[in-house]
Each structure stands twice: as structure tokens, then as C-alpha cells.
């Protein structure tokens, strides 16, 4: 009772509630550091759309605002500018001002022009507020320079600070003193300056304080007392964690350094975990890494604890770990699982397959020889040590991908589990072959030999080749490999490979036996939800599967992929406006109306009720721009059709574009 009264008295005495932040939480805020790591998070969350036929080929927006962070230009389409770079830059910023809001050129002052390398020039403009400089706030143009003049490559908008702190707390010097307690080491207010966030500009005060031997800095908005930034003053460079691994197998003369994402790093000041891109921040010295991430945990032979790799090299920009004693077996299998998981994520989401977010156990250097296996239901991959004429399997990536394919099979399908042994072997081989774009499986499995243990481009036919599971698995693996080749013949290398991989991974969601694969592919290929009409690649898919005894041959030819007049001047840029919500800017050459349709051209041009009209934004000599603000219904949509119409509502052109989240 006494205690409660004491607290109440204190609260009244103070005139306002006690702060929820305590000393440890303050330290957590500060541990996030100055806000320098914004790049990666923007790329993760920004929707972008690359389209080949516009000067602007990519734009990145800040994840939580409408403001453009980067505009990348296609220099093959940009006109050469003569004149001095500062004036050209100011003019370009003026022209793109709408995208770069909330600036006006009046708030920007020429700061620096720099030659970068032999033929790049960068012009930096400083952002001002009340005629004072906003800290670290610049807008920059990057030009390539040739004898003819300048070509704009990029406009970068670093004109505001992007504070991720959401403490909901406001503090002043009294509060900080209170939180730190008696002798807490508040060294006082050091300076006032301006900082800008996308939505506002703040006049700020910076406070320094000390904890133990370390000095810290807090930046607080004067008007609200909100903490905008906290950081240590002990300089710790943002570092990259890399590990020695193989592109494909130990047969490569040199192992290479691959960044290790999501990996616990053991330092003299505790454990930190690297980011998805392998970055980390620590002022402690690195002692090793633990091979235990959200995606994979690696165990050595007969060990109950995750493997720790402690052979550490400190470079200028980061830390490289290696495990030469075991030929990098642990690191290589760790990195291989991350790599193949990332590959599958291009086509399957963790919502579809929660397994992608689950750690799989990998046991390396297992006793026994010449094999590897996956244990169903337990998500464990066992990889044998070298012996009997075979390599250490943890250094043969194809085998790791194959085993991971079994695990994926175990966690997909209308029923979970491995329901068809031959299908599962086929899945493992297809995962390896599609990742490597090579039909040879198991390169390096036999010690020091670069031939694989099997190939999936030899035609095996159902039911002739049924029997032993690996051999029988070659029927479906061969069909998918041929599909991969045929789609590339039809659509070109990139699109063909992408479509084949997309169909393969997605069909696993509802296919339990390879005898169902053909039907599943036709469902995925369908573009009008009508099985009575042939899907765009019906004849191609049927021919491939019939050649492997998995479909009945039909004598037919698909329509040419492009059946409507294409207008390649149509472009679309998407940007985030909130969680899973996007807005759009469309443009086209000399067009009157711009429509967006979720789906393929064929569907969209047959049914104009499903068109979404984008309001006119602006027009210049070359292009007309249209903008849609408000959330587009894009969830689950992977293609949209851009449609231009004339004043009379007649379609003048269309273009199919693919949407992907980066
Ligand atoms: Ca159909
Ligand atoms: Zn297998």
C-alpha cells in the first residue's frame, strides 16, 4: 500500500506520467544504431515493375511513404544533355518533382559535384529548412559522361532520415536523467539540428550519455520529445558476414565467399544475428558463427548442439568464416539450404508452404558412405562423410538440393507427406536441375569426378520405366526438363525458365503423384477458368507429357503467344501505399485513356467490364501519364494487362506485364 502511494505521489509531483521506457529499453533503442541500414528494407518491401520501353525503368519508393527514393533511367533511351551537370541536374529534379515530393527546388542548394571514376559525375544538392541545412539530407543526380555530353542514370532522394523507431515515447532531458538514474551519465545536450522524415521536418536536440565505457547519443524532436534516433558513439562499421562455400561442389578449385543470412554471430559482446543480406553490426570482436538460422540448423557427426565455425578472418568490410578442416562441409550445406530455399520462394510463399519459414536439420559428416537421405516427418537431412570412392556429400550441392526437394515434397500437396516415392525422387532432381539449369545430377558425388550420377534429359516413359524409385522418378523429371526446354523455345530463355519453374513449384501445392502432374499443369496454364477452352500452352504441355507416357497425344498447335496488337510504349510503375496495398502510375505514347486489367490479355480484351481506368495525371509531347491513388486489388495477381484506348473507347494497344515483389 505504501508503495502505491509513493508512486502516485511521484506521478503527481512530476506533473505527468512516468515514462514507460527503462534503462534497458533505452539501450535496445540505441543498439539499433543510426539509421543507415534503410536501403535493404526498402528493396524488400517495395513493389517495383521493370519495363523495357521507358526512360525510367525502375523506381523504388520508401516502404512507408509515397516518396520516391530512387529513379533509375534506361541510358539507352535517355537523351544526351549538353551544359553543366549542376544545371542539368536541377532541371531533371524539377521535371521529376512530382515523384520526389515533398521538395521544391527552392529547398535545395547545390552542395557538391564529384567525378566518380573515369566517366561518372555526381551532383549533390543539400536540403534546407529555414535556410539551415537538414542533417545528411541530399538529392543527387548521377550522370555518365561521354564526348557528346551527359546522360542521366539515376536520381537518388536521400533527403530525409528514415526513422524506424516506434517507441511511442517522448522524452526530454529530465526524463533521460530519470531513466538513467543517479550517476546515469547524462552528459547534456550537445547540439540542435534539423532532421527530416518523409512526412515532416523536425528541429532536434542531441543528447549524449554514457553507460559503462560506451558513449551514446539520442536525437529527440524538440516539439514532441519523440526519440528519432539513438546510437552508440563508439564507431562500429556495418559489416558483412561471409562463409567459404562452393558454387556447386568441392571440385571447384577455389571456394568462394557467400554472404550468410540470418546467422547467429558470436562476439565478445554477445550474439548478434546477420540480416537477410548478411549484414551485421557489432563493436565486439567476432569469435565464430553458429550454424543455426530460421531456415536450417547444421549438426556435426554425433553432436547434439548446432555446429559452431570459429575459423575467422577479419577483412576491411566484414568477417569471413571458414572450416577448412572439414572442407567447409557445415558452412557449405548451411549456405546451400539458404540458397535453395530462396530459389523456391520466388514461386511459393510461406503462406502456401509454412515449411519455407521452418528450420530444417542437416546432419553432416555422418558415418557411412556414398549416400544422403531425408527422413520424412522429421525434416532431417543426413549427409555422409567422404569414403568408399565418394566425396563428403555436404560439399556436393546437387545432392543437398535433391534432399531438400524431398523435404519440400514432404510439406506440400493436398495431403502432407511423401505420397509417391518415384515422384519424390523426380522432385529432388528437378529442384537441382532447375536451380543449376543443368540436367546432370550429382556432379562431384563420385570423388573427384565431374560426371554426375544421373541425367534427367534421357527420355524415360511411363509405364515402361517404372520400378526402382530413382529410375522411375526420371519419367517425371525428364518431362519437366523437356517442358523447361520447350517453354524456353517458345518464350525465350528467361521467361521460359521462369514459367517452367513457376509451374513446377506451384503444382506441388495440389499434386500428390506424378501421374497427376499433367492435369495440374493444365490448371495452372489455364487463363480463363474454363477447361472447355485450351490453355495457352495446352499443345506444348500435352506433347511433352505424351512423349513420357503421361498424357494422350493430341495433334494440335497453340496460338502464337501474342495474339493482340502489342503497344510496348505502355508502362506501369507500382508503389506501396500501405500493408499489401499498392498504387500505380501508368504511361503511354500519345494515348488518351489508360486501363489496367488484372489478368492476361486474352481475358482482358474479351471482357471490358474488368478494366480499371486510371485518371489522367499529366501529358507532355511524348507521353501521357495516369495515376491511381488508392489500393489496387493486386493480391494474388501475377500478371496484369495494360490497355490504351482512344476517345471513342476503342482499344488501341495492350501490353502484358508480370508483377513480382522484390
Ligand atoms: Ca481454359
Ligand atoms: Zn532421393
Coordinates of C-alpha atoms and ligand atoms in Angstrom, one line a residue, residues 372 402-403 406 424-425 428-429 454 470, ligand 2:
X372 CA 22.4 -39.0 -48.3
X402 CA 17.8 -33.0 -54.1
X403 CA 17.3 -33.9 -50.4
X406 CA 12.2 -34.4 -50.7
X424 CA 9.6 -37.5 -54.7
X425 CA 12.9 -38.6 -56.4
X428 CA 14.5 -33.8 -55.9
X429 CA 16.2 -34.0 -59.2
X454 CA 22.4 -39.5 -63.4
X470 CA 15.2 -43.2 -58.8
Ligands
LIG2 ZN1 16.3 -39.1 -53.2

